[in-house]
Short mmCIF file of C-alpha atoms in Angstrom, two decimals:
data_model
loop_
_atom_site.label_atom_id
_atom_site.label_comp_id
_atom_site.label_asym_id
_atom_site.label_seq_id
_atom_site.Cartn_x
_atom_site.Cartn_y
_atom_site.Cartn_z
CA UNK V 1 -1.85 -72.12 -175.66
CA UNK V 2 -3.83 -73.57 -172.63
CA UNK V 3 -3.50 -74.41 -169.18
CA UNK V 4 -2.14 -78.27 -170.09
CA UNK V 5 0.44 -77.04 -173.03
CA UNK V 6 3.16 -79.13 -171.01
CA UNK V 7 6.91 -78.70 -170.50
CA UNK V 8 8.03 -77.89 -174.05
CA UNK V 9 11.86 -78.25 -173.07
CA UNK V 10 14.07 -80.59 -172.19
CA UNK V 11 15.69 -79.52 -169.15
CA UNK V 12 19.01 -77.75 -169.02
CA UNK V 13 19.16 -77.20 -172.31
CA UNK V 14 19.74 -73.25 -172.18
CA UNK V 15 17.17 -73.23 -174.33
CA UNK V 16 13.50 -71.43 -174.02
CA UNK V 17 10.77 -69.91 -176.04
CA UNK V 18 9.51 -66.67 -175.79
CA UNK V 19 5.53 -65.26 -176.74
CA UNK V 20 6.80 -62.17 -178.84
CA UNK V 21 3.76 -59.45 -178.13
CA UNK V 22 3.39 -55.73 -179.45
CA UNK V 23 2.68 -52.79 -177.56
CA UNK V 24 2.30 -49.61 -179.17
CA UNK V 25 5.03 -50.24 -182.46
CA UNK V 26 7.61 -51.92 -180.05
CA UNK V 27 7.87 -55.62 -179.82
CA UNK V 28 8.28 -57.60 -176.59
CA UNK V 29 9.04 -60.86 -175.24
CA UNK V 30 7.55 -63.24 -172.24
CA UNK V 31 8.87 -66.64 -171.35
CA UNK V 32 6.31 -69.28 -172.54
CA UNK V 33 6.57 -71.13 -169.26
CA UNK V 34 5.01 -67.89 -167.42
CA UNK V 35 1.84 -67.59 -169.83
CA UNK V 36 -1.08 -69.46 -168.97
CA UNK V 37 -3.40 -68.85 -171.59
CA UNK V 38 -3.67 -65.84 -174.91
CA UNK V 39 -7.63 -64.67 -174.83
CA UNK V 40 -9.50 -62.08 -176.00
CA UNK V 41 -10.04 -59.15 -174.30
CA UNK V 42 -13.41 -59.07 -171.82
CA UNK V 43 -14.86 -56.75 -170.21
CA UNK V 44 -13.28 -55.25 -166.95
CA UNK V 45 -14.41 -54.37 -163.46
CA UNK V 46 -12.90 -50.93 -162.66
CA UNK V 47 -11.27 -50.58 -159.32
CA UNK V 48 -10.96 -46.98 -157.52
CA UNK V 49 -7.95 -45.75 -156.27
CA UNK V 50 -5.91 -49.02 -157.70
CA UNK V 51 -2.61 -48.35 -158.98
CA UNK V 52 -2.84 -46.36 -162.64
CA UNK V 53 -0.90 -49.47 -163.97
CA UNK V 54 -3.94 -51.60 -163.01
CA UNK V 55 -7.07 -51.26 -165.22
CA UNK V 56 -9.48 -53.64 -162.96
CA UNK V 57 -10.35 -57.04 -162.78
CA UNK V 58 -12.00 -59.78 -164.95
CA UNK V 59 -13.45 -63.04 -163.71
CA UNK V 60 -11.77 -65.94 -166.08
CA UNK V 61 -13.48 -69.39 -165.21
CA UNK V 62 -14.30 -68.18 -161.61
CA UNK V 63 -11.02 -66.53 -161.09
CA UNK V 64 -10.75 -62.78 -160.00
CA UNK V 65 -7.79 -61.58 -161.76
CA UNK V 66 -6.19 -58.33 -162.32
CA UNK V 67 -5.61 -56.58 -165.58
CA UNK V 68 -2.31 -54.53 -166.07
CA UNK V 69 -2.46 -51.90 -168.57
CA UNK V 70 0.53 -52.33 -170.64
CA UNK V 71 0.76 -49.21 -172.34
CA UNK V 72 0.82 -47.45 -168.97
CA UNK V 73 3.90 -49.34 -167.63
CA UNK V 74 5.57 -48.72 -170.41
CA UNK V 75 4.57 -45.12 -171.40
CA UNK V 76 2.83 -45.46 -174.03
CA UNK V 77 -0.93 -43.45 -172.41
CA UNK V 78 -2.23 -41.69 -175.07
CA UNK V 79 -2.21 -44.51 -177.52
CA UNK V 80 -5.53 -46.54 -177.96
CA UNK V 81 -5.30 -50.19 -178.23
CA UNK V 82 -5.42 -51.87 -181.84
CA UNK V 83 -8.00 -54.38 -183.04
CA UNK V 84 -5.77 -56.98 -182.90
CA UNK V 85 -5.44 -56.15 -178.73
CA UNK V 86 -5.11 -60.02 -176.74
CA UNK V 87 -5.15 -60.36 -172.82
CA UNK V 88 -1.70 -62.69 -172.09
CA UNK V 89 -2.98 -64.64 -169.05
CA UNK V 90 0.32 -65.11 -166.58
CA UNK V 91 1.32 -66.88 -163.56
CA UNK V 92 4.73 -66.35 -161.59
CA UNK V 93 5.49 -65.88 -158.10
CA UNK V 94 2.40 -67.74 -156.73
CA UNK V 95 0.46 -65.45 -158.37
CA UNK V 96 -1.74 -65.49 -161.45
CA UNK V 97 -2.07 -61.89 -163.60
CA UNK V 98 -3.83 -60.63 -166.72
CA UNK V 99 -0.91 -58.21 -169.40
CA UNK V 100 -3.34 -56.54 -171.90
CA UNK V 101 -1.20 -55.92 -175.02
CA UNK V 102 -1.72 -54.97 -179.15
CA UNK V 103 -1.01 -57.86 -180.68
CA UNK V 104 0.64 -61.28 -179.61
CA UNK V 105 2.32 -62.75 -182.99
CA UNK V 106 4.46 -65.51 -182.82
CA UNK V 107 6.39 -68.09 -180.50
CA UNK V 108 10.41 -68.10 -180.91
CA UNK V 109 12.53 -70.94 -179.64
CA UNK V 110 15.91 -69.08 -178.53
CA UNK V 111 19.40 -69.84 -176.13
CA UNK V 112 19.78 -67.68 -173.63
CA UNK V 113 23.26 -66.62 -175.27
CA UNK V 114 21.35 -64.64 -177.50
CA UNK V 115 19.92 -62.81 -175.00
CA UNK V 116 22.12 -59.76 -174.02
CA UNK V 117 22.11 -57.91 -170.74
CA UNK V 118 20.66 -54.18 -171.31
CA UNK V 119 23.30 -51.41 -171.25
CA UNK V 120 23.60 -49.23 -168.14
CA UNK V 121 23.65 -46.10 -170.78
CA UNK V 122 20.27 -46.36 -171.98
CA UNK V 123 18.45 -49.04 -169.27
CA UNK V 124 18.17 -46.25 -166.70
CA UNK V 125 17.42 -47.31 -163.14
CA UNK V 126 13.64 -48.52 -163.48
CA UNK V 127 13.86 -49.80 -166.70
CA UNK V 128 11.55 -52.91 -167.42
CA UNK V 129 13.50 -54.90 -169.53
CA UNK V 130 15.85 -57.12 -168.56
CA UNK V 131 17.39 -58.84 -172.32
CA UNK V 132 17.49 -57.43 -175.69
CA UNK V 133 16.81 -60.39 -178.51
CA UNK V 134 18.67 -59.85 -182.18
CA UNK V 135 16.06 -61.40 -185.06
CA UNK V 136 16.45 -60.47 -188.95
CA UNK V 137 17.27 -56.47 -187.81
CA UNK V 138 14.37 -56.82 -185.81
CA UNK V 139 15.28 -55.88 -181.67
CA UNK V 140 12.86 -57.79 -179.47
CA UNK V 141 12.95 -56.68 -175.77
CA UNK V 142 12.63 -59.18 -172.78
CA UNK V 143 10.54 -57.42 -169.74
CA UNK V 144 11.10 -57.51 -165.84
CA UNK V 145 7.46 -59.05 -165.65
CA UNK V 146 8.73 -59.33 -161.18
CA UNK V 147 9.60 -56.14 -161.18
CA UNK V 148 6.31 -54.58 -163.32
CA UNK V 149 4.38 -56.71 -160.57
CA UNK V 150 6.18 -55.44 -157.27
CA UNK V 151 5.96 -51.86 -158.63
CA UNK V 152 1.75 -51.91 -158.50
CA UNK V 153 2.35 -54.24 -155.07
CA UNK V 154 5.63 -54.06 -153.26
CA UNK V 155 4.33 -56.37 -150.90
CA UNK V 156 4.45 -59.16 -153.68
CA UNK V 157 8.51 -58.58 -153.83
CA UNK V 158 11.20 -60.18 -151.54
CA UNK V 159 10.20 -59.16 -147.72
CA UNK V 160 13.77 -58.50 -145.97
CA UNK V 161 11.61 -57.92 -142.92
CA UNK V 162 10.49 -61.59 -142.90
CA UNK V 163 13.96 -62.64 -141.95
CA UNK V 164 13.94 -60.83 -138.50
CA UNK V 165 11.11 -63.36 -137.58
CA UNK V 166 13.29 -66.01 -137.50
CA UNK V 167 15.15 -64.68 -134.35
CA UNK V 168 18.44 -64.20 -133.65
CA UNK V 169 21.23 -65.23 -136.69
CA UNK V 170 24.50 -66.59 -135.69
CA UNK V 171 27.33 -65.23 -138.08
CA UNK V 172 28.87 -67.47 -140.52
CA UNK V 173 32.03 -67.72 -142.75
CA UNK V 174 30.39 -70.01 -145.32
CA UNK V 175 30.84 -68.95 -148.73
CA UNK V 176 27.60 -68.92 -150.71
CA UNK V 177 27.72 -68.27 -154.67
CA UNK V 178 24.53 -66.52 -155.74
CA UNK V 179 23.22 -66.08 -159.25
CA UNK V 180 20.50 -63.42 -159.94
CA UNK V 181 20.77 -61.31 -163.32
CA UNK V 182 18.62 -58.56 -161.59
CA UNK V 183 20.21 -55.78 -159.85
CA UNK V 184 17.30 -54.83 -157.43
CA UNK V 185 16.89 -58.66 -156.47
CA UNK V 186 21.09 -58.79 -156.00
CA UNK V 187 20.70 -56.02 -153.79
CA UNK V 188 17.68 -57.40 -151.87
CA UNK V 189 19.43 -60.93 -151.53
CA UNK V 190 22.93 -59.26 -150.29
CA UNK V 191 20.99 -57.29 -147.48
CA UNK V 192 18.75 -60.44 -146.45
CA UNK V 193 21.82 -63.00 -146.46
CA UNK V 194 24.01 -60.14 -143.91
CA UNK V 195 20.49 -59.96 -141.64
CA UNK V 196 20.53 -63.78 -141.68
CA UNK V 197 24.17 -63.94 -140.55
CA UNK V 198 26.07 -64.58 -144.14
CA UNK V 199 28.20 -61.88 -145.11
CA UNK V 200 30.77 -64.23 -147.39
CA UNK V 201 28.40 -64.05 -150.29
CA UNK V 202 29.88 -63.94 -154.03
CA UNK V 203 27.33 -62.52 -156.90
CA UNK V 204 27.19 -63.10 -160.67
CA UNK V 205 24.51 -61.47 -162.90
CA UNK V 206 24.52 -65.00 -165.03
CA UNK V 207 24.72 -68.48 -165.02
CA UNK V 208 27.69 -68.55 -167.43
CA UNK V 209 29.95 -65.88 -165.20
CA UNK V 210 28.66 -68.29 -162.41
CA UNK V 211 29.58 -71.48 -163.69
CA UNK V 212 33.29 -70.01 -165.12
CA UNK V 213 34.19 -69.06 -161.05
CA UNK V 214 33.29 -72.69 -160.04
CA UNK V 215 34.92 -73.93 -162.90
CA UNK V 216 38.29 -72.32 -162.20
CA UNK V 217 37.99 -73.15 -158.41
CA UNK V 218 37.76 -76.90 -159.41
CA UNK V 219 41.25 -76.67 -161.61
CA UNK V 220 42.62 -75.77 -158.27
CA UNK V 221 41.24 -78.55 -156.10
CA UNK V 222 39.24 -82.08 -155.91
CA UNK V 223 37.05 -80.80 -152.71
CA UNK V 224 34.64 -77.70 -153.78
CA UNK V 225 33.33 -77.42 -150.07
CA UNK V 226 36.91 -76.01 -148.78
CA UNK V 227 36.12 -72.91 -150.77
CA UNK V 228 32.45 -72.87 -151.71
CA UNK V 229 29.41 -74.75 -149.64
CA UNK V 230 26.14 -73.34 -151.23
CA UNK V 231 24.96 -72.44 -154.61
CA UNK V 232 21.79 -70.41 -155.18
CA UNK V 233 20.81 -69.53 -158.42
CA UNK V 234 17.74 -67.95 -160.33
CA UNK V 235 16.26 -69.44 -163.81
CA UNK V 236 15.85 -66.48 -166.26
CA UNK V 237 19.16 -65.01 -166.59
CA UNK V 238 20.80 -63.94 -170.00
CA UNK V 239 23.73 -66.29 -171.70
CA UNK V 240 22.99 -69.45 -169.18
CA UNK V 241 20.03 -70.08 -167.62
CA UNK V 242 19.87 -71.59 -163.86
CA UNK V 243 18.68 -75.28 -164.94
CA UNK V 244 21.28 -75.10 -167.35
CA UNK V 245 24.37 -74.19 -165.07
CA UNK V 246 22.88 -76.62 -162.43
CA UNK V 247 22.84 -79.35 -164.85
CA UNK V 248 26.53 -77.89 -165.82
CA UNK V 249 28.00 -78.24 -162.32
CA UNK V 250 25.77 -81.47 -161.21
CA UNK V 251 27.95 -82.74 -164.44
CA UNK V 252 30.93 -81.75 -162.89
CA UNK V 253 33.29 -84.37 -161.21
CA UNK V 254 34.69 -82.10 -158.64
CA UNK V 255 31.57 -79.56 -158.54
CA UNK V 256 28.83 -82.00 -158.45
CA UNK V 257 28.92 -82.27 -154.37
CA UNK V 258 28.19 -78.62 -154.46
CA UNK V 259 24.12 -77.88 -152.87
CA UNK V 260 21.94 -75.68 -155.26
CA UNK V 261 18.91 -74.47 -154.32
CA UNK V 262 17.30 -72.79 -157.46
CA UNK V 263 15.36 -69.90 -155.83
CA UNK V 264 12.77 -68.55 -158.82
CA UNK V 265 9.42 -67.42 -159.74
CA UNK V 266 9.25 -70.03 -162.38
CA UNK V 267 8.88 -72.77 -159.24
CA UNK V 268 5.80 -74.05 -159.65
CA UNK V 269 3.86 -77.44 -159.22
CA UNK V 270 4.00 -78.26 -163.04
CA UNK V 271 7.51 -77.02 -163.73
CA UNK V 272 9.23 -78.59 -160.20
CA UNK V 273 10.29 -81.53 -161.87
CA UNK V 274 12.27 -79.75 -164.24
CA UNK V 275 14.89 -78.33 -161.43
CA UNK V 276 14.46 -82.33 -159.99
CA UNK V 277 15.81 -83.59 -163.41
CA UNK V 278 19.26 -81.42 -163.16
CA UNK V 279 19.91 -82.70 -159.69
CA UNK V 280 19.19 -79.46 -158.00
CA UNK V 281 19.04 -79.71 -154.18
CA UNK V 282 16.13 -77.96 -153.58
CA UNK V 283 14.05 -75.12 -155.37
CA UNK V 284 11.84 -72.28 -153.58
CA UNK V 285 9.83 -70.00 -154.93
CA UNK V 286 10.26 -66.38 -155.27
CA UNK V 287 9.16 -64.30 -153.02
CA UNK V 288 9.95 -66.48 -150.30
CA UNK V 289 12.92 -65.09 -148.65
CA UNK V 290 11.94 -66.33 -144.98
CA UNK V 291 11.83 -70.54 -146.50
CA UNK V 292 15.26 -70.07 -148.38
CA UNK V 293 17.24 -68.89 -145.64
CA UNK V 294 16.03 -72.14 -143.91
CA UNK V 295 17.00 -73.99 -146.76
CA UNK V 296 20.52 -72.16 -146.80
CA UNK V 297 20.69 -73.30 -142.71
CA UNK V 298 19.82 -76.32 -143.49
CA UNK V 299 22.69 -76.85 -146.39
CA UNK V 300 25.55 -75.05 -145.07
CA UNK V 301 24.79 -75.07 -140.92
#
């Protein structure tokens, strides 16, 4: 796996791989399209009074990048690191990161209908992971890599501060469907839309629960902007994934006027085109709150 592996999917197809990795006896799960590069490990540059998560730094081809101990976020301290340990190289959110693990195994090719959502019962309220995977009795667990990142740096999540810069906010009836599987980020997005003067917001924690509203809403009518103007949705979400609902409503005789702006941490220079090639409207990258309210403005103002 290197820097030029390419888009291995077809867009919208619901469909993504996933780097299983082992930490401690537990496996785990990262989207392909976040990992940059699988090395071994290096040496690292210890940095006082970072966060415990945060074991230092390691230069990588001139790059200064951090190393996050795994076994710390996830509990596992007293618990050396086998001989088979591998550094998973990431990038997301504008920001490149270094996830030092046991073992990295194998690649899976899965639908995002086999991922389900985490039960409230045993997820707890900082839980890390955000989809259980089923394979051959064998549970695989998909992490909150966002929310693992904005726990060593809040100031790498979703600023709801930045949204007072942009002055005064006139109020607005628009209705705005939002997709976001994670609670914390649905909770971030419904306080920044009210600051920024949009209160008629409807939420789904999936594409699929997404796409079923605007599905029913277009039995009932041949003009989708008398009851809904703006889409926004996320990529990673369990049973449909945002390319693949925006390819599902672009698709769509009577939902296919409807704006989407796909508003992820997967929006990079290399993957763009991918939300370009399922007719989304426009696509901003998470963290930045401030540049999609201007993009909601502009689509629904």
């Amino acid at each position: 796996m290197n820097e030029n592996k390419g888009i291995l999917l077809e867009s919208g197809t619901n469909e993504l791989e996933i780097v299983e990795f082992e930490v401690g006896s537990n496996k785990f799960g990262i989207n392909v399209i976040k990992v940059k590069e699988i090395i071994q490990p290096i040496p690292v540059t210890f940095i006082p009074h970072a966060h415990p998560h945060v074991e230092g730094i390691i230069q990588l081809r001139g790059e200064v990048l951090p190393v996050v101990d795994m076994k710390k976020v996830l509990g596992l301290m007293n618990t050396p690191y086998s001989e088979q340990q591998k550094y998973i190289v990431a990038e997301f959110n504008r920001q490149r990161v270094v996830f030092h693990v046991d073992n990295v195994t194998q690649i899976h090719r899965i639908s995002w209908d086999q991922i389900e959502k985490p039960s409230d019962m045993y997820q707890g309220g900082n839980s890390q992971v955000i989809g259980v995977i089923k394979r051959n009795n064998i549970m695989l667990l998909l992490l909150d890599f966002e929310k693992i990142m904005v726990d060593i740096n809040p100031d790498s999540g979703i600023n709801v501060a930045s949204v007072k810069k942009l002055g005064n906010r006139q109020r607005s009836e628009k209705k705005i469907v939002i997709a976001e599987d994670s609670p914390l980020l649905r909770k971030l997005l419904h306080d920044t839309m009210l600051e920024a003067g949009y209160a008629n917001v409807e939420f789904f924690e999936n594409g699929r629960d997404a796409l079923d509203y605007l599905l029913n809403i277009a039995e009932k009518t041949d003009d989708i902007s008398k009851y809904v103007q703006l889409m926004v949705t996320d990529i990673e979400m369990p049973q449909m994934d945002g390319h693949h609902l925006t390819k599902q409503v672009k698709s769509n005789p009577v939902l296919k006027k409807l704006p989407i702006i796909i508003f992820s941490s997967l929006i990079t220079d290399d993957l763009r085109h991918k939300g370009e090639e399922v007719g989304a409207e426009d696509q901003i990258s998470k963290p930045e709150i401030a540049d999609l309210i201007l993009k909601v403005d502009e689509y629904v103002l």
